Short mmCIF file of N, CA, C and O in Angstrom, two decimals:
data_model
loop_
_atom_site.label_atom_id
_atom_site.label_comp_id
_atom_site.label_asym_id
_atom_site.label_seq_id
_atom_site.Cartn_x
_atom_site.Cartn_y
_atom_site.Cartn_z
N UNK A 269 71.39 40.91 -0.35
CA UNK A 269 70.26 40.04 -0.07
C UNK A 269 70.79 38.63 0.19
O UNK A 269 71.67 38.13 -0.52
N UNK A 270 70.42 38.22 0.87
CA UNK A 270 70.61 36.74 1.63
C UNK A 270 70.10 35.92 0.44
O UNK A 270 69.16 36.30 -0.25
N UNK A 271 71.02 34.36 0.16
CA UNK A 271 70.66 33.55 -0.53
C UNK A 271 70.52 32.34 0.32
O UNK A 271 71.23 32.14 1.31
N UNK A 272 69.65 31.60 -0.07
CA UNK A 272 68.91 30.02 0.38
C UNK A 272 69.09 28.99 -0.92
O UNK A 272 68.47 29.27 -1.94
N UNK A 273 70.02 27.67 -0.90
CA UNK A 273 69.72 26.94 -1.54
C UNK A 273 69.16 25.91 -1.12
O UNK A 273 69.32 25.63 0.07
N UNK A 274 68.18 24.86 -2.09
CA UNK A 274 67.60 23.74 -1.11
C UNK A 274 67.62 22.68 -2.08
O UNK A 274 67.04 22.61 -3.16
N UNK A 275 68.69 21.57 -1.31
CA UNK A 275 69.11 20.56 -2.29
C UNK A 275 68.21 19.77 -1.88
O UNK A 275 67.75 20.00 -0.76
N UNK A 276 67.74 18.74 -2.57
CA UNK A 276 67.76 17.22 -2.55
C UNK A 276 68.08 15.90 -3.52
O UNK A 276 69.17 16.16 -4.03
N UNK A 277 67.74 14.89 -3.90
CA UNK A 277 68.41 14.32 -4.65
C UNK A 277 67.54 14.16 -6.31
O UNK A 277 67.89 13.62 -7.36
N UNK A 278 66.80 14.60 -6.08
CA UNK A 278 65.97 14.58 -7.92
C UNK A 278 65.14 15.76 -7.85
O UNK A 278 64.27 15.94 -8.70
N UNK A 279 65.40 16.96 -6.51
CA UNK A 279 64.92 18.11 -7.34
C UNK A 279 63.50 18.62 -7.86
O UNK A 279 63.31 19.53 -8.66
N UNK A 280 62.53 17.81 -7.20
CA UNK A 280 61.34 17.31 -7.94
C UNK A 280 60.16 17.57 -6.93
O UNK A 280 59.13 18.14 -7.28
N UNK A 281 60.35 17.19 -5.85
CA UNK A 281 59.76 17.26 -4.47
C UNK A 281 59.73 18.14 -3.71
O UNK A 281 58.83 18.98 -3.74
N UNK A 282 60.96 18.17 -2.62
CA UNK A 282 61.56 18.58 -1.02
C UNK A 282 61.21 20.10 -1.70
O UNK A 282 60.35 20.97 -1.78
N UNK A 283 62.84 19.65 -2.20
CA UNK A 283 63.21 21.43 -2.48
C UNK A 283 62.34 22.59 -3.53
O UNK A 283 62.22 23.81 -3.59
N UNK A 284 61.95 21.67 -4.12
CA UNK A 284 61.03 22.47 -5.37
C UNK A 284 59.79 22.89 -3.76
O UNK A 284 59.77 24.07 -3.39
N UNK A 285 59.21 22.21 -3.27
CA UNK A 285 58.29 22.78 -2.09
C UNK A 285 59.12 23.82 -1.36
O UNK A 285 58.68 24.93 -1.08
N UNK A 286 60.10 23.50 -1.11
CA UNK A 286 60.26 24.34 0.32
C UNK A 286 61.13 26.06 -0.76
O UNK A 286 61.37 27.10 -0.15
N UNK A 287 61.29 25.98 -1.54
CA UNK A 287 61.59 27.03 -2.22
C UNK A 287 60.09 27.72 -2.76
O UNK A 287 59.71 28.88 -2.57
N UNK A 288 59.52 26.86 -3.32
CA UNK A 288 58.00 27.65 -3.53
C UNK A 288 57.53 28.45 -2.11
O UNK A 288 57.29 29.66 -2.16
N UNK A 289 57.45 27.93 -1.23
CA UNK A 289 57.06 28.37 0.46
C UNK A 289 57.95 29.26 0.75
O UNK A 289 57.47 30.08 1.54
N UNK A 290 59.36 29.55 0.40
CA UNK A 290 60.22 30.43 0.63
C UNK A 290 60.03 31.94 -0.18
O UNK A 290 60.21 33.09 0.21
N UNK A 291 59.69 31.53 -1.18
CA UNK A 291 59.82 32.57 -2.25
C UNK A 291 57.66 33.46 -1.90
O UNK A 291 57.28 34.62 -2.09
N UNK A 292 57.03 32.49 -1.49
CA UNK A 292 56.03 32.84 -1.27
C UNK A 292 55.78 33.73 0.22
O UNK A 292 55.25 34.84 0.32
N UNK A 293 56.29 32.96 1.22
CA UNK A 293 56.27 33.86 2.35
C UNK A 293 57.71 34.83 2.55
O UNK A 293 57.58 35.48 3.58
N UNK A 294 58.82 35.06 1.97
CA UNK A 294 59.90 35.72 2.60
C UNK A 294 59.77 37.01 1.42
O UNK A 294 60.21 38.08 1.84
N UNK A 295 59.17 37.05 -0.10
CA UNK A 295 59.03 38.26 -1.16
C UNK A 295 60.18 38.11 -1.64
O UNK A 295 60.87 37.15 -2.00
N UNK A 296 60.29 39.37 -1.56
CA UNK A 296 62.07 39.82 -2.03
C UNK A 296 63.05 39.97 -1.68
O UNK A 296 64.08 40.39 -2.21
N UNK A 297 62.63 39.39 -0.03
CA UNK A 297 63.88 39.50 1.07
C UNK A 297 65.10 38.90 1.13
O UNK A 297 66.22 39.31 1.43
N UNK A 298 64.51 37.48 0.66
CA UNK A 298 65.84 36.74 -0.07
C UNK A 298 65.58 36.22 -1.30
O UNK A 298 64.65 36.40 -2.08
N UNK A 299 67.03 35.21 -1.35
CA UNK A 299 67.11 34.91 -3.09
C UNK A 299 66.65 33.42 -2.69
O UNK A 299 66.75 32.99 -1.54
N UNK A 300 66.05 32.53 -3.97
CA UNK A 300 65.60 31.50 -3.59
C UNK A 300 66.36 30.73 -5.02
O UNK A 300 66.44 31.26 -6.13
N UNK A 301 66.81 29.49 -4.66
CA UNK A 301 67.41 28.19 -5.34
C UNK A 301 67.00 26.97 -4.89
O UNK A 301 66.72 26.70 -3.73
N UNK A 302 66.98 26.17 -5.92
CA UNK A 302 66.73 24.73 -5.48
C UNK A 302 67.45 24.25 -6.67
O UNK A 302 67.42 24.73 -7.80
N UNK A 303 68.34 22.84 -6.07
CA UNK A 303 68.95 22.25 -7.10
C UNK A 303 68.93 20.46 -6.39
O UNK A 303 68.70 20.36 -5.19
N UNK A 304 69.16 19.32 -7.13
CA UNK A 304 69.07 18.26 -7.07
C UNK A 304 70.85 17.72 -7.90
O UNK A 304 71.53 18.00 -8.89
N UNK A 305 70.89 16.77 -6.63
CA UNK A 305 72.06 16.28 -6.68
C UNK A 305 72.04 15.26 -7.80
O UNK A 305 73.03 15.16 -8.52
N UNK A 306 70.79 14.35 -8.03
CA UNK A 306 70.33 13.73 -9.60
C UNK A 306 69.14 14.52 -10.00
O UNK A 306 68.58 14.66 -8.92
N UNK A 307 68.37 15.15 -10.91
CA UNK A 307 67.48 15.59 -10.72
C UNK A 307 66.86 15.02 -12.08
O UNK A 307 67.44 14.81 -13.15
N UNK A 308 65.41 14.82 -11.72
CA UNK A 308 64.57 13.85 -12.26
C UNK A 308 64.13 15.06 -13.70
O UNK A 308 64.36 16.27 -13.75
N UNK A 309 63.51 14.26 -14.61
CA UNK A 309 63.28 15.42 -15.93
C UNK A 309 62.23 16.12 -15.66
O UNK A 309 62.04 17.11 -16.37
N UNK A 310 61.28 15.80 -14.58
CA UNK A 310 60.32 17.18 -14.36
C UNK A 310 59.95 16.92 -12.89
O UNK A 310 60.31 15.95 -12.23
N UNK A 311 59.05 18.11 -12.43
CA UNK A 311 58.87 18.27 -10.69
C UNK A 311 57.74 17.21 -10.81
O UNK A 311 57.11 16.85 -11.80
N UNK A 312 57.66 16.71 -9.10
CA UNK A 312 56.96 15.81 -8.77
C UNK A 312 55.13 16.18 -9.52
O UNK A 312 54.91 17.39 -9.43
N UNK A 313 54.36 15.68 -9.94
CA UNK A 313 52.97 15.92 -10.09
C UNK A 313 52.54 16.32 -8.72
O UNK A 313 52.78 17.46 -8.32
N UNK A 314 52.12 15.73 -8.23
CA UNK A 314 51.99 15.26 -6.51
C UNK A 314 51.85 16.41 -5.90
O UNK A 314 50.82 16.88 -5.40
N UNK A 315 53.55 17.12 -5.97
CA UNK A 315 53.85 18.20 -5.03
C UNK A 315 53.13 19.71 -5.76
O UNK A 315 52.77 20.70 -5.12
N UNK A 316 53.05 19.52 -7.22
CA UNK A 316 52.58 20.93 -7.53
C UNK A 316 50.90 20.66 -7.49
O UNK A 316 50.27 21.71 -7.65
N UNK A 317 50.24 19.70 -7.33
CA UNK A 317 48.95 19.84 -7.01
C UNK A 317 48.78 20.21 -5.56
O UNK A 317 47.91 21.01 -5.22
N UNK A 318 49.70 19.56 -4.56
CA UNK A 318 49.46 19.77 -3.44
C UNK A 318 49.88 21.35 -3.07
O UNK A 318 49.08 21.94 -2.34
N UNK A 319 50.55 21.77 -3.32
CA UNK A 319 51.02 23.25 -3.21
C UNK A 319 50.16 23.67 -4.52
O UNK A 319 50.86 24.56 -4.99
N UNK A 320 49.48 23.59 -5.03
CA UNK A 320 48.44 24.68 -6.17
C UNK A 320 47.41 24.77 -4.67
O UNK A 320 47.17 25.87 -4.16
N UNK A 321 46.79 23.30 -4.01
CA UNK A 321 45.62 23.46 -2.86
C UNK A 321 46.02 24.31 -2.06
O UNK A 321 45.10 24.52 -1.26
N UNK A 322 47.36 25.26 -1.69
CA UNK A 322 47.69 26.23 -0.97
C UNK A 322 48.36 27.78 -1.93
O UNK A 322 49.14 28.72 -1.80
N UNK A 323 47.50 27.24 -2.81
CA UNK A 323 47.72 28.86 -3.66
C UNK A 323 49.12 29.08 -4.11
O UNK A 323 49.39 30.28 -4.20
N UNK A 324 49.93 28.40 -4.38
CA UNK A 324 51.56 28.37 -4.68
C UNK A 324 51.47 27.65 -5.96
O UNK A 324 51.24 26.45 -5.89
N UNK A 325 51.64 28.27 -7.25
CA UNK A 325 51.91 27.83 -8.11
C UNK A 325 53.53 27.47 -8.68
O UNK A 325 54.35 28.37 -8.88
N UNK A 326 53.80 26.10 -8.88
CA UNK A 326 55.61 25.93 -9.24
C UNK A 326 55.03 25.07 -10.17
O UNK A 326 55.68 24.05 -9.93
N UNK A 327 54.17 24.73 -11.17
CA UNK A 327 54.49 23.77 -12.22
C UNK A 327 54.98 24.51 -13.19
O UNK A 327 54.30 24.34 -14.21
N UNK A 328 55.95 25.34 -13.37
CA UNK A 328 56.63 25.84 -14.38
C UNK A 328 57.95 25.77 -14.31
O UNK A 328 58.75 26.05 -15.21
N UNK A 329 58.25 25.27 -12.85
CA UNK A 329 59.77 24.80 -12.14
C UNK A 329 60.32 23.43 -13.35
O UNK A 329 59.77 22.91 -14.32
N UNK A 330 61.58 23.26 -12.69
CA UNK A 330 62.29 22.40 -13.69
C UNK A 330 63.23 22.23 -12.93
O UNK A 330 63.92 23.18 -12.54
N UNK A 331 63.56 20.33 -12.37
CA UNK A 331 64.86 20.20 -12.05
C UNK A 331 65.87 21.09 -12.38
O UNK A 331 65.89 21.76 -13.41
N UNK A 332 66.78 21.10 -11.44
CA UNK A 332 68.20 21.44 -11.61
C UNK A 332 69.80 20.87 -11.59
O UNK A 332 69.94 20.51 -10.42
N UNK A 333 70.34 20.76 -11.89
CA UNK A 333 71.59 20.11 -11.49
C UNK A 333 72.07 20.73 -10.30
O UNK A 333 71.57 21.84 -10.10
N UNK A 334 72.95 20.31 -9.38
CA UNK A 334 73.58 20.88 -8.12
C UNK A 334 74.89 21.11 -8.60
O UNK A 334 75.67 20.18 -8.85
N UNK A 335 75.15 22.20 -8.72
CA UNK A 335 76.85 23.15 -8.81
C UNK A 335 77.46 23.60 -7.71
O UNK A 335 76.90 24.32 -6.88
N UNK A 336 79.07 23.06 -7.60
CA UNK A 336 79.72 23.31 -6.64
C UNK A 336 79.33 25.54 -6.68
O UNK A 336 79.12 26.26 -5.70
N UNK A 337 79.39 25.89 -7.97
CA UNK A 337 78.89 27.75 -7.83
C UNK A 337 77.47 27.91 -6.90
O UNK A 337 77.49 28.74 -5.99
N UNK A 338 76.58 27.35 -7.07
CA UNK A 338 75.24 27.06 -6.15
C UNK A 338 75.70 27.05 -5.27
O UNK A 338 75.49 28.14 -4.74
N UNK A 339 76.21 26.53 -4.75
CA UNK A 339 76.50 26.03 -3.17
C UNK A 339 77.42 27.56 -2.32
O UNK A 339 77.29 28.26 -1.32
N UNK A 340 78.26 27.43 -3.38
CA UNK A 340 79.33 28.92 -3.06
C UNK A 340 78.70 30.23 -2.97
O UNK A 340 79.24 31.15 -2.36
N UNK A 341 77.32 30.36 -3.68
CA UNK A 341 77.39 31.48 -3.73
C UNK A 341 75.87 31.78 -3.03
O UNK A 341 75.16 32.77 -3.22
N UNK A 342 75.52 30.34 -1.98
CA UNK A 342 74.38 30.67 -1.51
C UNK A 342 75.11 30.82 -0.12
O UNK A 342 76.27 30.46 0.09
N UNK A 343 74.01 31.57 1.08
CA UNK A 343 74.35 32.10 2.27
C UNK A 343 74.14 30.45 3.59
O UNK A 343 74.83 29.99 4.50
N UNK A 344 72.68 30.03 2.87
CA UNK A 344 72.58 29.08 3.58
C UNK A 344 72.05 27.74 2.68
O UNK A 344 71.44 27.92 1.62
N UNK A 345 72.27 26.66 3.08
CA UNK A 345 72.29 25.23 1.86
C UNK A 345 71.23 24.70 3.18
O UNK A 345 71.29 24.69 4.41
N UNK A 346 70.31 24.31 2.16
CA UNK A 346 69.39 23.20 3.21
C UNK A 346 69.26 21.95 2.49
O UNK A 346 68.94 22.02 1.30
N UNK A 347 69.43 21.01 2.93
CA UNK A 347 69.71 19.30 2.05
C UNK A 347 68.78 18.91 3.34
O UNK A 347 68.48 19.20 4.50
N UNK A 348 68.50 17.84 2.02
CA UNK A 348 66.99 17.18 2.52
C UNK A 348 67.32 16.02 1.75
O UNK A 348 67.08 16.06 0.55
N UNK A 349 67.95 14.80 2.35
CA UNK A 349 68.40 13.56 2.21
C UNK A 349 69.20 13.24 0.88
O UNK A 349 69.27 12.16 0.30
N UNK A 350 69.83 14.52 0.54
CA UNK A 350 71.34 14.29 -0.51
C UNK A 350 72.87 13.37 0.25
O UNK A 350 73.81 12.94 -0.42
N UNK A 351 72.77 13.29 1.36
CA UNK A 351 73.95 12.66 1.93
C UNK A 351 74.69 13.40 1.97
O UNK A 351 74.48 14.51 2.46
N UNK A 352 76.22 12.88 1.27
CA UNK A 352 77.31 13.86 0.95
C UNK A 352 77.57 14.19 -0.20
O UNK A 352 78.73 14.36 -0.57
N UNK A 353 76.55 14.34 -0.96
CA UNK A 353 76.63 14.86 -2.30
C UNK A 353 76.73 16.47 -3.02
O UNK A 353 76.89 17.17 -4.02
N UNK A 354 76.48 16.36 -1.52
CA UNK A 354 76.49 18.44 -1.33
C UNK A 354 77.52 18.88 -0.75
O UNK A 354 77.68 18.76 0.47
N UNK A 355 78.47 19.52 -1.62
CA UNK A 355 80.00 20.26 -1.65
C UNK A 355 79.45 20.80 0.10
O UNK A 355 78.28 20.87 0.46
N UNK A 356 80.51 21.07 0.83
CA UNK A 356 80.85 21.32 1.92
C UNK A 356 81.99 22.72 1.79
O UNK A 356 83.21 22.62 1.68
N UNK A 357 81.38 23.70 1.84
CA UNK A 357 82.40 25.11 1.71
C UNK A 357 82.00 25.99 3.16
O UNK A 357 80.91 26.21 3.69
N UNK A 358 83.71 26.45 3.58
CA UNK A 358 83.83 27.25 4.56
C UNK A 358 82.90 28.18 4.52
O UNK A 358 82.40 28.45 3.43
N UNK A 359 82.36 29.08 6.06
CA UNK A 359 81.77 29.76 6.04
C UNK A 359 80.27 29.71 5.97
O UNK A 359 79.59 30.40 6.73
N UNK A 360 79.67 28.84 4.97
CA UNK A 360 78.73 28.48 4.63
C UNK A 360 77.48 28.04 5.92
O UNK A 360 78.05 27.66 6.95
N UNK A 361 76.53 28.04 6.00
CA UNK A 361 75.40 27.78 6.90
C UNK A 361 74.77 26.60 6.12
O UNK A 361 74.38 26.60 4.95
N UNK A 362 74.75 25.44 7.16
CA UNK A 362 73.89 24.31 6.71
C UNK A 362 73.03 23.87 7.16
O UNK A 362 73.43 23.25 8.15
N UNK A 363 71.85 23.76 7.06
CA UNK A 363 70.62 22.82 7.21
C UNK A 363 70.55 21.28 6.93
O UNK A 363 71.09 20.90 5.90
N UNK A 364 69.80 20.13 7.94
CA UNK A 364 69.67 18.87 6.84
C UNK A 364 68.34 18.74 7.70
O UNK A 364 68.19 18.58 8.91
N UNK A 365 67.38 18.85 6.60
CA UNK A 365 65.87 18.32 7.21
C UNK A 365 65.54 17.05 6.60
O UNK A 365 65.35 16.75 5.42
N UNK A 366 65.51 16.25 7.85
CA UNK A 366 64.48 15.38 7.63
C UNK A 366 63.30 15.42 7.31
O UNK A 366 62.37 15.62 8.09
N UNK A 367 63.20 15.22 6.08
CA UNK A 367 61.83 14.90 5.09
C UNK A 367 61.39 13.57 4.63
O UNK A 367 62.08 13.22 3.67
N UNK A 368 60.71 12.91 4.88
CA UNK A 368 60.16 11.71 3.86
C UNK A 368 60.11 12.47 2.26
O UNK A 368 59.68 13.56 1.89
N UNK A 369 60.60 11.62 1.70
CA UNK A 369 60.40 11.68 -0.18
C UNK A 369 58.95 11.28 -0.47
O UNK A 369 58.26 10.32 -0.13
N UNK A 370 58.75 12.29 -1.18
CA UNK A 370 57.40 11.90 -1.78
C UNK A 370 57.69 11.31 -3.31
O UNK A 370 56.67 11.22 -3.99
N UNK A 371 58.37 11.08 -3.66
CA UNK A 371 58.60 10.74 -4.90
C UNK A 371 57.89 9.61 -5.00
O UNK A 371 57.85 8.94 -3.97
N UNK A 372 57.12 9.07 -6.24
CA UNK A 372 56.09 8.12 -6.63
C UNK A 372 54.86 7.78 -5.91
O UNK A 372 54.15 6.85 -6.30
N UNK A 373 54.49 8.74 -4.53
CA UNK A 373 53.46 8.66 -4.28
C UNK A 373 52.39 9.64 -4.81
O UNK A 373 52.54 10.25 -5.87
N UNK A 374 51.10 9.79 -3.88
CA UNK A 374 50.16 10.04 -4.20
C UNK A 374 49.84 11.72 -3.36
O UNK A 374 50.60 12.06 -2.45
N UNK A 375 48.78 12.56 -3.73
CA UNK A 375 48.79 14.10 -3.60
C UNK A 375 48.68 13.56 -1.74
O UNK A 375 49.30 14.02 -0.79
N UNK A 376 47.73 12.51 -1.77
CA UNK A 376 47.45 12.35 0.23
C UNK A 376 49.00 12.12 1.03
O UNK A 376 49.20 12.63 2.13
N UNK A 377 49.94 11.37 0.40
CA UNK A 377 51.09 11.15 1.14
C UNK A 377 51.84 12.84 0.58
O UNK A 377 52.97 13.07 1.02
N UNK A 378 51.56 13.33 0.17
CA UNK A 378 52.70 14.79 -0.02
C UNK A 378 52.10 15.92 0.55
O UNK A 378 52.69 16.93 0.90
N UNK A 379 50.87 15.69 0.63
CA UNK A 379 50.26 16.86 2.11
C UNK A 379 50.82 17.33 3.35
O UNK A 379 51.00 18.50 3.69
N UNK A 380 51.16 15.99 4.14
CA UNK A 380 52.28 16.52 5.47
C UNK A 380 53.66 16.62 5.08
O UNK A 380 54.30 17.12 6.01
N UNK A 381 54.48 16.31 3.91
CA UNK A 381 55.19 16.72 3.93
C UNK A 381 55.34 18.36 3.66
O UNK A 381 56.02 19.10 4.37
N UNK A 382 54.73 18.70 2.71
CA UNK A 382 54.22 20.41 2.45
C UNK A 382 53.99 20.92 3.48
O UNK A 382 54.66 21.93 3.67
N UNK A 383 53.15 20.58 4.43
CA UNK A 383 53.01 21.06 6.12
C UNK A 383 54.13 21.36 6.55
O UNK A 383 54.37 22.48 7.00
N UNK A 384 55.04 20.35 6.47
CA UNK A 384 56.04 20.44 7.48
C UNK A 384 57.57 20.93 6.77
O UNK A 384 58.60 21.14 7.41
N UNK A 385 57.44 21.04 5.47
CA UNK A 385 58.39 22.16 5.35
C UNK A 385 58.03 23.32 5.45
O UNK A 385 58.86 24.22 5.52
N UNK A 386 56.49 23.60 5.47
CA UNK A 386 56.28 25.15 5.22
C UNK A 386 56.46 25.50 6.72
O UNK A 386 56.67 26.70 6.92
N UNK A 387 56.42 24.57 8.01
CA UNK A 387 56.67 25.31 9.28
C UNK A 387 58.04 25.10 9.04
O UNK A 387 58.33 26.26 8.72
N UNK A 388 59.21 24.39 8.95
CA UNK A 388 60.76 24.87 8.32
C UNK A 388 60.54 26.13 7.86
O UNK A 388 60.71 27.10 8.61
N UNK A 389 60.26 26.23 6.97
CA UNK A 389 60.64 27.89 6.10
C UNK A 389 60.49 28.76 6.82
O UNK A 389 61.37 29.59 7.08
N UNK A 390 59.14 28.74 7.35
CA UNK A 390 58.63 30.13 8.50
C UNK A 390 59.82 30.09 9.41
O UNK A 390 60.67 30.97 9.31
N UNK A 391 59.94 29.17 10.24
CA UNK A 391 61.04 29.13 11.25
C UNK A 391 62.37 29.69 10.09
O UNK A 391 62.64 30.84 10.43
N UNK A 392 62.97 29.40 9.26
CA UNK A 392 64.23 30.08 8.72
C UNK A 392 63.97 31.10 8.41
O UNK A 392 64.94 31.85 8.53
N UNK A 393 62.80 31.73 7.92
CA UNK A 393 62.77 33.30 7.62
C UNK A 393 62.62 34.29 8.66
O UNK A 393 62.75 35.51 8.55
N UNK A 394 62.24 33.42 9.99
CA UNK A 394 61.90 34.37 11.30
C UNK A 394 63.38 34.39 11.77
O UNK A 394 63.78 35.33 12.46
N UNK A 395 64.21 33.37 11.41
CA UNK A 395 65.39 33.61 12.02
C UNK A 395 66.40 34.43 10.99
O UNK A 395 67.18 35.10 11.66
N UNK A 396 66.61 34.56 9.70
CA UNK A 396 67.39 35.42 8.91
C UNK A 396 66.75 36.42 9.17
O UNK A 396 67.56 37.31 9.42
N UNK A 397 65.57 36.84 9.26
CA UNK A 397 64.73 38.17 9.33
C UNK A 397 65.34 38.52 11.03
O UNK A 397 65.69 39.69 11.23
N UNK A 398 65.41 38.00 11.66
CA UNK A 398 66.27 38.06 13.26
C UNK A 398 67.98 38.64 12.86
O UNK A 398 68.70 39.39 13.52
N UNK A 399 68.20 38.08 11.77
CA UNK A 399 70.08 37.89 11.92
C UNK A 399 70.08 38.85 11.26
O UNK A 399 71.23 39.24 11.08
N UNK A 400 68.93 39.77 10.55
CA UNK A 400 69.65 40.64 9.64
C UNK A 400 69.97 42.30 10.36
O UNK A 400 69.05 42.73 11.06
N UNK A 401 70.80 42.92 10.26
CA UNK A 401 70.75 44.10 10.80
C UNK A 401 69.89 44.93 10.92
O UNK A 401 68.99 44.82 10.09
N UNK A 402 69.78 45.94 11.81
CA UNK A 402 68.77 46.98 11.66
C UNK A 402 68.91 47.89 10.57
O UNK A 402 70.04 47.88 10.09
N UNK A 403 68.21 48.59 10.11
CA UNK A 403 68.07 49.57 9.09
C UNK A 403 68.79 51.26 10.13
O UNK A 403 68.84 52.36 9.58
#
């Protein structure tokens, strides 16, 4: 099974969304991670109200730290304004989406961002669901 990690820098926001949207539309097809290069002591408010208004429950999520093993042992790394804080290993498949941070705003400013990772995700699962072999 294909693994997805999705960094950003407090863990709280980006990736905690775009892993909820992953794990919600792809099942069991792949493995889902999110880790934060600083990660803040709990997920954004913001983002789990705004993703509860689309039926995705993650307020039970919890920052993560980012491990050079995370990184190694996922298929594809998507960073969402970590810089270079995210180990760089051969082989590896990388993503960097531009996202605005929602961090310290309000549920109205974290709406389009939720939009617009959840069309990211669709687009990466139509394409691993493309790359994967036939049965």
């Amino acid at each position: 099974m294909p693994t997805v990690l999705f960094v950003c820098i407090h863990n709280a926001g980006r990736s905690q969304m775009a892993a909820a949207w992953l794990r919600h539309l792809a099942g069991d097809r792949i493995e889902v991670r999110s880790a934060g290069s600083a990660p803040a002591s709990a997920v954004n408010p913001a983002a789990v109200e705004a993703m509860r208004e689309v039926g995705i429950d993650m307020s039970a999520e919890v920052p993560k730290i980012l491990t050079a093993e995370a990184v190694g042992e996922s298929d594809v790394c998507v960073t969402m304004g970590c810089g270079d804080t995210c180990e760089v290993f051969p082989g590896k498949h990388y993503l960097d989406w531009k996202l605005d941070d929602p961090a310290g705003q309000g549920v109205e400013a974290v709406r389009p961002v939720r939009d617009a990772i959840k069309g990211l995700v669709e687009d990466l699962v139509a394409d691993m669901d493309a790359a994967r072999p036939a049965p």
